[in-house]
Amino acid sequence: MTKVLYITAHPHDDTQSYSMAVGKAFIDTYKEKNTDHEVVHLDLYKENIPQIDVDVFSGWGKLQSGKGFDELSSEEKEKVARLGELVDQFVSFDKYIFVTPFWNFSFPPVMKAYIDAVSVAGKTFKYTAEGPVGLLTDKKALHIQARGGVYSEGPAADFEMGHRYLSIIMQFYGVPSFEGLFVEGHAAMPEKAQEIKENAIARAKDLAHTF
Ligand SMILES: Cc1cc2nc3c(=O)[nH]c(=O)nc-3n(C[C@H](O)[C@H](O)[C@H](O)COP(=O)(O)O)c2cc1C
């Protein structure tokens, strides 16, 4: 059965957020069309996503030096185990949909924490004599992102570092298909905001039929 991980990095729901509204239009349509697929929502603002901190480094260090998991402190155990759970969950899915707002030229920090959690040698990529090689070569991914200004073209294009960063991460993992669906310019052109949103929702519904 195809497994789809719907990963949202937004504190708001679809009633307040453009990204979440477009994400909902996409995933609702996708579910209607693919009733036999398993779709799981991973809400990064509600989940425990440990940062790589001093407990994680010391826990990893103990394991690398040959100590058993039982010899870790309770904080080390809890964080190291949760990070392992997150990457195992990630690799067990076939398709990923990331939904993020555009904040200060990128995505919210919890999304970076999640990327740090799932970027694990031997799980999402591996080291070889020729350099790192991605292991997720049979996956597919989509990034839905709302941006107040216009970044897909024009003078601000070089300032976009959220989708571009995620695109590099997907390449690093070997994911062969990664698309972007953007809602943009609604803050810069408030008179067109409703039209921009409706247009993005329509594109999301269309894409859900072929993704
Ligand atoms: C903390 C914060 C930072 C933002 N930074 C940018 C920015 O760098 N460029 C931009 O065009 N819009 C920026 N915006 C506007 C958002 O991109 C815009 O409101 C977008 O709709 C956010 O997605 P959402 O509707 O899903 O919340 C920012 C908004 C917030 C709250």
PDB file of C-alpha atoms and ligand atoms in Angstrom:
ATOM      1  CA  MET A   1       0.000   0.000   0.000  1.00  0.00           C
ATOM      2  CA  THR A   2       1.301   3.492  -0.864  1.00  0.00           C
ATOM      3  CA  LYS A   3       2.081   5.474   2.270  1.00  0.00           C
ATOM      4  CA  VAL A   4       1.918   9.271   2.234  1.00  0.00           C
ATOM      5  CA  LEU A   5       3.424  11.470   4.941  1.00  0.00           C
ATOM      6  CA  TYR A   6       1.757  14.899   5.141  1.00  0.00           C
ATOM      7  CA  ILE A   7       4.287  17.026   7.055  1.00  0.00           C
ATOM      8  CA  THR A   8       3.130  20.460   8.193  1.00  0.00           C
ATOM      9  CA  ALA A   9       5.367  23.079   9.830  1.00  0.00           C
ATOM     10  CA  HIS A  10       2.809  25.746  10.682  1.00  0.00           C
ATOM     11  CA  PRO A  11       1.364  26.920  14.013  1.00  0.00           C
ATOM     12  CA  HIS A  12      -2.006  27.747  12.371  1.00  0.00           C
ATOM     13  CA  ASP A  13      -4.634  25.742  10.516  1.00  0.00           C
ATOM     14  CA  ASP A  14      -6.148  26.250   7.072  1.00  0.00           C
ATOM     15  CA  THR A  15      -8.535  29.003   8.257  1.00  0.00           C
ATOM     16  CA  GLN A  16      -5.638  31.383   9.006  1.00  0.00           C
ATOM     17  CA  SER A  17      -2.812  30.179   6.773  1.00  0.00           C
ATOM     18  CA  TYR A  18      -2.490  30.249   2.994  1.00  0.00           C
ATOM     19  CA  SER A  19      -0.001  27.340   2.990  1.00  0.00           C
ATOM     20  CA  MET A  20      -2.268  25.213   5.163  1.00  0.00           C
ATOM     21  CA  ALA A  21      -5.354  26.080   3.058  1.00  0.00           C
ATOM     22  CA  VAL A  22      -3.565  25.014  -0.133  1.00  0.00           C
ATOM     23  CA  GLY A  23      -2.124  21.971   1.643  1.00  0.00           C
ATOM     24  CA  LYS A  24      -5.605  20.951   2.813  1.00  0.00           C
ATOM     25  CA  ALA A  25      -7.054  21.330  -0.696  1.00  0.00           C
ATOM     26  CA  PHE A  26      -4.250  19.114  -1.988  1.00  0.00           C
ATOM     27  CA  ILE A  27      -4.446  16.382   0.647  1.00  0.00           C
ATOM     28  CA  ASP A  28      -8.269  16.243   0.755  1.00  0.00           C
ATOM     29  CA  THR A  29      -8.374  15.797  -3.029  1.00  0.00           C
ATOM     30  CA  TYR A  30      -5.521  13.290  -2.914  1.00  0.00           C
ATOM     31  CA  LYS A  31      -7.380  11.217  -0.291  1.00  0.00           C
ATOM     32  CA  GLU A  32     -10.623  11.298  -2.307  1.00  0.00           C
ATOM     33  CA  LYS A  33      -8.758  10.062  -5.367  1.00  0.00           C
ATOM     34  CA  ASN A  34      -6.571   7.483  -3.604  1.00  0.00           C
ATOM     35  CA  THR A  35      -8.859   5.878  -1.052  1.00  0.00           C
ATOM     36  CA  ASP A  36      -6.565   2.872  -0.700  1.00  0.00           C
ATOM     37  CA  HIS A  37      -3.475   4.932   0.248  1.00  0.00           C
ATOM     38  CA  GLU A  38      -2.455   5.436   3.850  1.00  0.00           C
ATOM     39  CA  VAL A  39      -2.102   9.155   4.640  1.00  0.00           C
ATOM     40  CA  VAL A  40      -0.538  10.212   7.960  1.00  0.00           C
ATOM     41  CA  HIS A  41      -0.405  13.834   9.148  1.00  0.00           C
ATOM     42  CA  LEU A  42       2.798  14.785  10.984  1.00  0.00           C
ATOM     43  CA  ASP A  43       2.199  18.188  12.587  1.00  0.00           C
ATOM     44  CA  LEU A  44       5.694  19.386  13.514  1.00  0.00           C
ATOM     45  CA  TYR A  45       4.297  22.034  15.879  1.00  0.00           C
ATOM     46  CA  LYS A  46       2.527  19.343  17.915  1.00  0.00           C
ATOM     47  CA  GLU A  47       5.143  16.600  17.742  1.00  0.00           C
ATOM     48  CA  ASN A  48       8.231  16.196  19.880  1.00  0.00           C
ATOM     49  CA  ILE A  49      11.102  17.021  17.481  1.00  0.00           C
ATOM     50  CA  PRO A  50      14.287  17.031  19.561  1.00  0.00           C
ATOM     51  CA  GLN A  51      17.043  19.434  18.576  1.00  0.00           C
ATOM     52  CA  ILE A  52      20.547  18.015  18.305  1.00  0.00           C
ATOM     53  CA  ASP A  53      21.766  19.279  21.669  1.00  0.00           C
ATOM     54  CA  VAL A  54      24.300  18.300  24.345  1.00  0.00           C
ATOM     55  CA  ASP A  55      22.220  15.265  25.466  1.00  0.00           C
ATOM     56  CA  VAL A  56      21.967  13.963  21.900  1.00  0.00           C
ATOM     57  CA  PHE A  57      25.700  14.389  21.282  1.00  0.00           C
ATOM     58  CA  SER A  58      26.631  12.703  24.562  1.00  0.00           C
ATOM     59  CA  GLY A  59      24.087   9.883  23.940  1.00  0.00           C
ATOM     60  CA  TRP A  60      25.406   9.270  20.433  1.00  0.00           C
ATOM     61  CA  GLY A  61      28.990   9.462  21.754  1.00  0.00           C
ATOM     62  CA  LYS A  62      28.285   6.778  24.380  1.00  0.00           C
ATOM     63  CA  LEU A  63      26.708   4.465  21.783  1.00  0.00           C
ATOM     64  CA  GLN A  64      29.636   5.006  19.384  1.00  0.00           C
ATOM     65  CA  SER A  65      32.128   4.188  22.126  1.00  0.00           C
ATOM     66  CA  GLY A  66      30.414   0.816  22.593  1.00  0.00           C
ATOM     67  CA  LYS A  67      28.183   1.570  25.592  1.00  0.00           C
ATOM     68  CA  GLY A  68      24.713   0.035  25.619  1.00  0.00           C
ATOM     69  CA  PHE A  69      21.494   2.072  25.310  1.00  0.00           C
ATOM     70  CA  ASP A  70      20.742   1.309  28.983  1.00  0.00           C
ATOM     71  CA  GLU A  71      23.867   3.225  29.996  1.00  0.00           C
ATOM     72  CA  LEU A  72      22.494   6.508  28.592  1.00  0.00           C
ATOM     73  CA  SER A  73      20.921   9.059  30.964  1.00  0.00           C
ATOM     74  CA  SER A  74      17.124   9.337  30.847  1.00  0.00           C
ATOM     75  CA  GLU A  75      17.370  12.598  28.816  1.00  0.00           C
ATOM     76  CA  GLU A  76      19.826  11.028  26.366  1.00  0.00           C
ATOM     77  CA  LYS A  77      17.654   7.932  25.973  1.00  0.00           C
ATOM     78  CA  GLU A  78      14.486   9.914  25.402  1.00  0.00           C
ATOM     79  CA  LYS A  79      15.992  12.237  22.750  1.00  0.00           C
ATOM     80  CA  VAL A  80      18.126   9.653  20.933  1.00  0.00           C
ATOM     81  CA  ALA A  81      15.195   7.204  20.776  1.00  0.00           C
ATOM     82  CA  ARG A  82      12.790   9.869  19.499  1.00  0.00           C
ATOM     83  CA  LEU A  83      15.235  10.945  16.755  1.00  0.00           C
ATOM     84  CA  GLY A  84      15.547   7.302  15.693  1.00  0.00           C
ATOM     85  CA  GLU A  85      11.756   6.942  15.646  1.00  0.00           C
ATOM     86  CA  LEU A  86      11.396  10.031  13.414  1.00  0.00           C
ATOM     87  CA  VAL A  87      13.887   8.840  10.775  1.00  0.00           C
ATOM     88  CA  ASP A  88      12.473   5.297  10.774  1.00  0.00           C
ATOM     89  CA  GLN A  89       8.995   6.704  10.260  1.00  0.00           C
ATOM     90  CA  PHE A  90      10.227   9.000   7.450  1.00  0.00           C
ATOM     91  CA  VAL A  91      11.935   6.270   5.423  1.00  0.00           C
ATOM     92  CA  SER A  92       8.944   3.935   5.786  1.00  0.00           C
ATOM     93  CA  PHE A  93       6.767   6.291   3.667  1.00  0.00           C
ATOM     94  CA  ASP A  94       6.626   6.487  -0.148  1.00  0.00           C
ATOM     95  CA  LYS A  95       5.527  10.084  -0.719  1.00  0.00           C
ATOM     96  CA  TYR A  96       6.122  13.291   1.224  1.00  0.00           C
ATOM     97  CA  ILE A  97       4.133  16.516   1.197  1.00  0.00           C
ATOM     98  CA  PHE A  98       5.800  19.363   3.090  1.00  0.00           C
ATOM     99  CA  VAL A  99       3.685  22.399   3.965  1.00  0.00           C
ATOM    100  CA  THR A 100       5.549  25.460   5.253  1.00  0.00           C
ATOM    101  CA  PRO A 101       5.079  29.233   5.372  1.00  0.00           C
ATOM    102  CA  PHE A 102       7.885  31.480   4.097  1.00  0.00           C
ATOM    103  CA  TRP A 103       9.509  33.214   7.052  1.00  0.00           C
ATOM    104  CA  ASN A 104      12.551  35.442   6.716  1.00  0.00           C
ATOM    105  CA  PHE A 105      13.454  33.905   3.368  1.00  0.00           C
ATOM    106  CA  SER A 106      13.086  30.306   4.559  1.00  0.00           C
ATOM    107  CA  PHE A 107      10.814  27.978   6.574  1.00  0.00           C
ATOM    108  CA  PRO A 108      10.137  27.884  10.354  1.00  0.00           C
ATOM    109  CA  PRO A 109      12.933  26.465  12.565  1.00  0.00           C
ATOM    110  CA  VAL A 110      11.012  23.301  13.484  1.00  0.00           C
ATOM    111  CA  MET A 111      11.314  22.252   9.842  1.00  0.00           C
ATOM    112  CA  LYS A 112      15.117  22.522  10.064  1.00  0.00           C
ATOM    113  CA  ALA A 113      15.011  20.495  13.307  1.00  0.00           C
ATOM    114  CA  TYR A 114      13.003  17.831  11.457  1.00  0.00           C
ATOM    115  CA  ILE A 115      15.520  17.769   8.572  1.00  0.00           C
ATOM    116  CA  ASP A 116      18.314  17.356  11.138  1.00  0.00           C
ATOM    117  CA  ALA A 117      16.345  14.475  12.692  1.00  0.00           C
ATOM    118  CA  VAL A 118      15.920  12.570   9.426  1.00  0.00           C
ATOM    119  CA  SER A 119      19.318  13.258   7.819  1.00  0.00           C
ATOM    120  CA  VAL A 120      20.942  10.083   9.101  1.00  0.00           C
ATOM    121  CA  ALA A 121      23.745   8.156   7.387  1.00  0.00           C
ATOM    122  CA  GLY A 122      22.597   4.627   6.631  1.00  0.00           C
ATOM    123  CA  LYS A 123      18.904   5.684   6.600  1.00  0.00           C
ATOM    124  CA  THR A 124      18.352   8.563   4.148  1.00  0.00           C
ATOM    125  CA  PHE A 125      21.859   8.618   2.585  1.00  0.00           C
ATOM    126  CA  LYS A 126      25.106   6.698   2.867  1.00  0.00           C
ATOM    127  CA  TYR A 127      28.779   7.511   2.582  1.00  0.00           C
ATOM    128  CA  THR A 128      30.727   5.832  -0.223  1.00  0.00           C
ATOM    129  CA  ALA A 129      34.285   6.169  -1.563  1.00  0.00           C
ATOM    130  CA  GLU A 130      32.837   8.554  -4.186  1.00  0.00           C
ATOM    131  CA  GLY A 131      31.044  10.689  -1.595  1.00  0.00           C
ATOM    132  CA  PRO A 132      27.536  10.617  -0.106  1.00  0.00           C
ATOM    133  CA  VAL A 133      24.765   8.823  -2.029  1.00  0.00           C
ATOM    134  CA  GLY A 134      21.007   9.174  -1.434  1.00  0.00           C
ATOM    135  CA  LEU A 135      19.028   6.122  -0.371  1.00  0.00           C
ATOM    136  CA  LEU A 136      15.475   7.362  -1.038  1.00  0.00           C
ATOM    137  CA  THR A 137      15.554   6.684  -4.765  1.00  0.00           C
ATOM    138  CA  ASP A 138      11.978   5.384  -4.995  1.00  0.00           C
ATOM    139  CA  LYS A 139      10.235   8.327  -3.278  1.00  0.00           C
ATOM    140  CA  LYS A 140       8.318  11.361  -4.457  1.00  0.00           C
ATOM    141  CA  ALA A 141       7.977  14.745  -2.742  1.00  0.00           C
ATOM    142  CA  LEU A 142       6.047  18.011  -2.941  1.00  0.00           C
ATOM    143  CA  HIS A 143       6.591  21.306  -1.115  1.00  0.00           C
ATOM    144  CA  ILE A 144       3.673  23.704  -0.648  1.00  0.00           C
ATOM    145  CA  GLN A 145       4.770  27.151   0.485  1.00  0.00           C
ATOM    146  CA  ALA A 146       3.020  30.533   0.908  1.00  0.00           C
ATOM    147  CA  ARG A 147       5.140  33.650   0.498  1.00  0.00           C
ATOM    148  CA  GLY A 148       3.992  37.217   0.978  1.00  0.00           C
ATOM    149  CA  GLY A 149       6.173  38.483  -1.874  1.00  0.00           C
ATOM    150  CA  VAL A 150       7.082  37.022  -5.240  1.00  0.00           C
ATOM    151  CA  TYR A 151      10.146  34.786  -5.287  1.00  0.00           C
ATOM    152  CA  SER A 152       9.576  32.337  -8.148  1.00  0.00           C
ATOM    153  CA  GLU A 153      10.858  34.982 -10.576  1.00  0.00           C
ATOM    154  CA  GLY A 154      12.046  38.568 -10.583  1.00  0.00           C
ATOM    155  CA  PRO A 155      14.505  40.509  -8.415  1.00  0.00           C
ATOM    156  CA  ALA A 156      13.814  38.584  -5.153  1.00  0.00           C
ATOM    157  CA  ALA A 157      14.285  35.085  -6.649  1.00  0.00           C
ATOM    158  CA  ASP A 158      17.802  34.718  -5.212  1.00  0.00           C
ATOM    159  CA  PHE A 159      16.487  35.441  -1.711  1.00  0.00           C
ATOM    160  CA  GLU A 160      14.355  32.278  -1.622  1.00  0.00           C
ATOM    161  CA  MET A 161      16.160  29.808   0.631  1.00  0.00           C
ATOM    162  CA  GLY A 162      13.343  27.579   1.896  1.00  0.00           C
ATOM    163  CA  HIS A 163      12.283  25.665  -1.190  1.00  0.00           C
ATOM    164  CA  ARG A 164      15.837  25.733  -2.572  1.00  0.00           C
ATOM    165  CA  TYR A 165      17.212  24.275   0.646  1.00  0.00           C
ATOM    166  CA  LEU A 166      14.572  21.537   0.728  1.00  0.00           C
ATOM    167  CA  SER A 167      15.307  20.818  -2.918  1.00  0.00           C
ATOM    168  CA  ILE A 168      19.005  20.260  -2.078  1.00  0.00           C
ATOM    169  CA  ILE A 169      18.034  17.999   0.827  1.00  0.00           C
ATOM    170  CA  MET A 170      15.756  15.938  -1.448  1.00  0.00           C
ATOM    171  CA  GLN A 171      18.613  15.627  -3.987  1.00  0.00           C
ATOM    172  CA  PHE A 172      20.937  14.602  -1.159  1.00  0.00           C
ATOM    173  CA  TYR A 173      18.477  11.851  -0.161  1.00  0.00           C
ATOM    174  CA  GLY A 174      18.240  10.745  -3.809  1.00  0.00           C
ATOM    175  CA  VAL A 175      14.519  11.578  -4.138  1.00  0.00           C
ATOM    176  CA  PRO A 176      14.053  11.647  -7.933  1.00  0.00           C
ATOM    177  CA  SER A 177      10.877  13.728  -8.072  1.00  0.00           C
ATOM    178  CA  PHE A 178      10.441  16.956  -6.076  1.00  0.00           C
ATOM    179  CA  GLU A 179       7.948  19.650  -7.007  1.00  0.00           C
ATOM    180  CA  GLY A 180       7.023  23.031  -5.566  1.00  0.00           C
ATOM    181  CA  LEU A 181       3.562  24.599  -5.375  1.00  0.00           C
ATOM    182  CA  PHE A 182       3.683  28.228  -4.314  1.00  0.00           C
ATOM    183  CA  VAL A 183       1.105  30.786  -3.203  1.00  0.00           C
ATOM    184  CA  GLU A 184       2.906  34.064  -3.545  1.00  0.00           C
ATOM    185  CA  GLY A 185       2.563  37.802  -3.806  1.00  0.00           C
ATOM    186  CA  HIS A 186      -0.623  38.167  -1.738  1.00  0.00           C
ATOM    187  CA  ALA A 187       1.044  40.484   0.816  1.00  0.00           C
ATOM    188  CA  ALA A 188       2.720  42.523  -1.909  1.00  0.00           C
ATOM    189  CA  MET A 189      -0.579  42.733  -3.892  1.00  0.00           C
ATOM    190  CA  PRO A 190      -3.389  42.586  -1.284  1.00  0.00           C
ATOM    191  CA  GLU A 191      -6.032  43.511  -3.878  1.00  0.00           C
ATOM    192  CA  LYS A 192      -5.237  40.237  -5.653  1.00  0.00           C
ATOM    193  CA  ALA A 193      -4.898  38.099  -2.505  1.00  0.00           C
ATOM    194  CA  GLN A 194      -8.175  36.204  -2.890  1.00  0.00           C
ATOM    195  CA  GLU A 195      -7.511  35.482  -6.561  1.00  0.00           C
ATOM    196  CA  ILE A 196      -3.952  34.299  -5.784  1.00  0.00           C
ATOM    197  CA  LYS A 197      -5.252  31.957  -3.082  1.00  0.00           C
ATOM    198  CA  GLU A 198      -8.075  30.533  -5.220  1.00  0.00           C
ATOM    199  CA  ASN A 199      -5.704  30.000  -8.107  1.00  0.00           C
ATOM    200  CA  ALA A 200      -3.251  28.097  -5.883  1.00  0.00           C
ATOM    201  CA  ILE A 201      -6.065  25.956  -4.438  1.00  0.00           C
ATOM    202  CA  ALA A 202      -7.182  25.065  -7.970  1.00  0.00           C
ATOM    203  CA  ARG A 203      -3.593  24.124  -8.920  1.00  0.00           C
ATOM    204  CA  ALA A 204      -3.296  22.030  -5.752  1.00  0.00           C
ATOM    205  CA  LYS A 205      -6.489  20.101  -6.579  1.00  0.00           C
ATOM    206  CA  ASP A 206      -5.242  19.469 -10.126  1.00  0.00           C
ATOM    207  CA  LEU A 207      -1.846  18.286  -8.926  1.00  0.00           C
ATOM    208  CA  ALA A 208      -3.475  15.947  -6.397  1.00  0.00           C
ATOM    209  CA  HIS A 209      -4.900  13.957  -9.339  1.00  0.00           C
ATOM    210  CA  THR A 210      -1.460  13.189 -10.791  1.00  0.00           C
ATOM    211  CA  PHE A 211       0.911  13.231  -7.785  1.00  0.00           C
TER     212      PHE A 211
HETATM  213  C1  LIG B   1       7.819  35.668  10.890  1.00  0.00           C
HETATM  214  C2  LIG B   1       7.429  36.013   9.489  1.00  0.00           C
HETATM  215  C3  LIG B   1       8.417  36.243   8.539  1.00  0.00           C
HETATM  216  C4  LIG B   1       8.074  36.531   7.202  1.00  0.00           C
HETATM  217  N1  LIG B   1       9.066  36.737   6.290  1.00  0.00           N
HETATM  218  C5  LIG B   1       8.731  36.969   4.993  1.00  0.00           C
HETATM  219  C6  LIG B   1       9.743  37.137   4.009  1.00  0.00           C
HETATM  220  O1  LIG B   1      10.936  37.036   4.267  1.00  0.00           O
HETATM  221  N2  LIG B   1       9.351  37.400   2.742  1.00  0.00           N
HETATM  222  C7  LIG B   1       8.034  37.497   2.393  1.00  0.00           C
HETATM  223  O2  LIG B   1       7.741  37.724   1.233  1.00  0.00           O
HETATM  224  N3  LIG B   1       7.064  37.310   3.302  1.00  0.00           N
HETATM  225  C8  LIG B   1       7.384  37.059   4.588  1.00  0.00           C
HETATM  226  N4  LIG B   1       6.401  36.885   5.513  1.00  0.00           N
HETATM  227  C9  LIG B   1       4.988  36.846   5.056  1.00  0.00           C
HETATM  228  C10 LIG B   1       4.566  35.409   4.810  1.00  0.00           C
HETATM  229  O3  LIG B   1       5.401  34.758   3.859  1.00  0.00           O
HETATM  230  C11 LIG B   1       3.119  35.352   4.334  1.00  0.00           C
HETATM  231  O4  LIG B   1       2.298  35.901   5.339  1.00  0.00           O
HETATM  232  C12 LIG B   1       2.677  33.942   4.007  1.00  0.00           C
HETATM  233  O5  LIG B   1       1.318  33.986   3.666  1.00  0.00           O
HETATM  234  C13 LIG B   1       2.910  33.020   5.190  1.00  0.00           C
HETATM  235  O6  LIG B   1       2.291  31.763   4.983  1.00  0.00           O
HETATM  236  P1  LIG B   1       0.910  31.398   5.665  1.00  0.00           P
HETATM  237  O7  LIG B   1      -0.162  32.204   5.005  1.00  0.00           O
HETATM  238  O8  LIG B   1       0.771  29.944   5.427  1.00  0.00           O
HETATM  239  O9  LIG B   1       1.027  31.717   7.126  1.00  0.00           O
HETATM  240  C14 LIG B   1       6.713  36.596   6.840  1.00  0.00           C
HETATM  241  C15 LIG B   1       5.723  36.373   7.807  1.00  0.00           C
HETATM  242  C16 LIG B   1       6.075  36.069   9.098  1.00  0.00           C
HETATM  243  C17 LIG B   1       4.988  35.807  10.120  1.00  0.00           C
END
